[in-house]
Amino acid sequence: MEFFEIKYNDGSVVKVKRVKRAELKDLITLQQDLIAAFVRNYAGIGSVISDDTVWSTIEKLTTMLPVVGGGLVELSKFEDDLNQLAKIFFTQSTDDNGIPLNMIAVHEGSEWYKPSLISELHQLDHITTSQEGIKKARPETVE
């Protein structure tokens, strides 16, 4: 995967590229924070993004994301698209209705939820990143 696409409310599409190597550590930390919030809210994406601290983290992460052709992702152009926000920042795993799955419920045996588009694009170890996020939210759930 060399990029992923974001569809803005006006129908236009941007292609998101990887951040520079120097920004990867910050990106990983922000992803952990978002996953922790996602777990704390039992995968309720509306509950997660309504939290001002979480939204601030999403805004910060978004300012890091370059797009093909120049510029950065414009969060205001899709901030009401809950399913797209979930896929970009939390997980691509969904139920039959396109609703994001709770990652704790999905983690059974050898199964694990799909990474966010950001994690997949940057080839992050989403299991470790997620476990760190889960530890932040619910330390009793991860050994």
Coordinates of C-alpha atoms in Angstrom, one line a residue:
M1 CA 0.0 0.0 0.0
E2 CA 1.5 3.3 -1.1
F3 CA -1.4 5.6 -0.1
F4 CA -5.0 5.5 1.0
E5 CA -7.9 7.6 -0.2
I6 CA -10.1 10.0 1.8
K7 CA -13.4 11.1 0.2
Y8 CA -14.4 14.6 1.2
N9 CA -18.0 15.6 1.7
D10 CA -17.9 17.5 -1.7
G11 CA -17.1 14.3 -3.5
S12 CA -13.4 15.1 -4.1
V13 CA -10.8 12.5 -3.2
V14 CA -7.3 12.9 -1.8
K15 CA -4.6 10.3 -1.6
V16 CA -2.7 10.2 1.7
K17 CA 1.0 9.4 1.6
R18 CA 3.3 8.2 4.4
V19 CA 4.8 10.6 6.9
K20 CA 8.5 11.1 7.0
R21 CA 10.6 8.7 9.1
A22 CA 11.3 11.3 11.7
E23 CA 7.6 11.6 12.5
L24 CA 6.9 7.8 12.9
K25 CA 7.4 7.7 16.6
D26 CA 4.9 10.5 17.2
L27 CA 2.5 8.9 14.8
I28 CA 2.7 5.6 16.7
T29 CA 2.2 7.3 20.1
L30 CA -0.9 9.2 18.7
Q31 CA -2.3 5.9 17.3
Q32 CA -1.9 4.3 20.8
D33 CA -3.7 7.2 22.4
L34 CA -6.6 6.9 19.9
I35 CA -6.8 3.1 20.3
A36 CA -6.9 3.6 24.1
A37 CA -9.8 6.0 23.7
F38 CA -11.6 3.6 21.3
V39 CA -11.3 0.8 23.8
R40 CA -12.5 2.9 26.7
N41 CA -15.6 3.8 24.7
Y42 CA -16.2 0.1 23.6
A43 CA -15.7 1.0 19.9
G44 CA -18.5 3.6 20.0
I45 CA -17.0 5.9 17.3
G46 CA -19.5 8.7 18.0
S47 CA -18.6 8.6 21.7
V48 CA -14.9 8.5 20.9
I49 CA -14.8 11.5 18.6
S50 CA -17.1 13.6 20.8
D51 CA -14.3 13.6 23.4
D52 CA -12.4 16.9 23.0
T53 CA -9.1 15.3 24.0
V54 CA -9.5 12.5 21.4
W55 CA -10.6 15.0 18.7
S56 CA -7.5 17.1 19.5
T57 CA -5.4 13.9 19.0
I58 CA -7.1 13.3 15.7
E59 CA -6.5 16.9 14.6
K60 CA -2.8 16.6 15.6
L61 CA -2.4 13.3 13.7
T62 CA -4.2 14.8 10.6
T63 CA -1.7 17.7 10.4
M64 CA 1.0 15.1 9.9
L65 CA -0.6 13.4 6.9
P66 CA 0.7 14.6 3.5
V67 CA -1.4 14.2 0.4
V68 CA -0.3 13.3 -3.1
G69 CA 0.2 16.6 -5.1
G70 CA 1.0 18.6 -2.0
G71 CA -0.8 19.9 1.1
L72 CA -2.3 18.1 4.1
V73 CA -5.5 16.3 4.8
E74 CA -8.4 18.7 5.6
L75 CA -10.3 17.1 8.5
S76 CA -13.1 19.6 8.3
K77 CA -14.1 18.2 4.9
F78 CA -15.1 14.8 6.3
E79 CA -15.3 15.2 10.1
D80 CA -18.9 14.0 10.1
D81 CA -18.2 10.7 8.3
L82 CA -18.0 8.3 11.2
N83 CA -17.3 5.2 9.3
Q84 CA -14.5 6.8 7.3
L85 CA -13.0 8.3 10.6
A86 CA -13.1 4.8 12.1
K87 CA -11.3 3.2 9.2
I88 CA -8.6 5.9 9.0
F89 CA -7.8 6.3 12.7
F90 CA -9.0 3.1 14.5
T91 CA -9.8 -0.1 12.6
Q92 CA -10.9 -1.2 9.2
S93 CA -12.8 -4.2 10.8
T94 CA -16.5 -3.7 10.5
D95 CA -19.6 -5.8 11.0
D96 CA -22.1 -6.5 8.2
N97 CA -23.5 -3.0 8.5
G98 CA -20.1 -1.3 8.2
I99 CA -20.0 -0.4 11.9
P100 CA -16.4 -0.7 13.5
L101 CA -15.9 -3.8 15.6
N102 CA -14.7 -3.7 19.2
M103 CA -11.1 -4.8 19.0
I104 CA -11.3 -6.6 22.4
A105 CA -14.2 -8.7 21.2
V106 CA -12.5 -9.5 17.9
H107 CA -9.2 -10.6 19.6
E108 CA -10.0 -14.3 20.2
G109 CA -7.4 -17.0 19.6
S110 CA -5.4 -16.2 16.5
E111 CA -7.8 -13.7 15.2
W112 CA -7.1 -10.0 15.4
Y113 CA -8.9 -7.0 14.0
K114 CA -7.7 -5.2 10.9
P115 CA -5.4 -2.2 11.4
S116 CA -6.4 1.4 10.7
L117 CA -5.6 2.8 7.3
I118 CA -2.9 4.9 8.9
S119 CA -1.3 1.8 10.6
E120 CA -1.5 -0.2 7.4
L121 CA 0.0 2.6 5.2
H122 CA 2.9 3.0 7.6
Q123 CA 3.4 -0.7 8.1
L124 CA 3.1 -0.4 11.8
D125 CA 3.0 -3.4 14.2
H126 CA -0.6 -2.8 14.8
I127 CA -0.9 -5.7 17.3
T128 CA 1.8 -4.2 19.6
T129 CA 0.5 -0.7 19.0
S130 CA -3.0 -1.8 19.8
Q131 CA -1.9 -3.8 22.9
E132 CA -0.2 -0.7 24.2
G133 CA -3.3 1.3 23.5
I134 CA -5.5 -1.3 25.2
K135 CA -3.1 -1.3 28.2
K136 CA -3.6 2.4 28.5
A137 CA -7.4 2.0 28.5
R138 CA -7.9 -1.3 30.3
P139 CA -4.7 -2.6 31.8
E140 CA -6.5 -5.7 33.1
T141 CA -7.3 -7.0 29.6
V142 CA -3.8 -7.5 28.2
E143 CA -1.2 -9.7 29.7

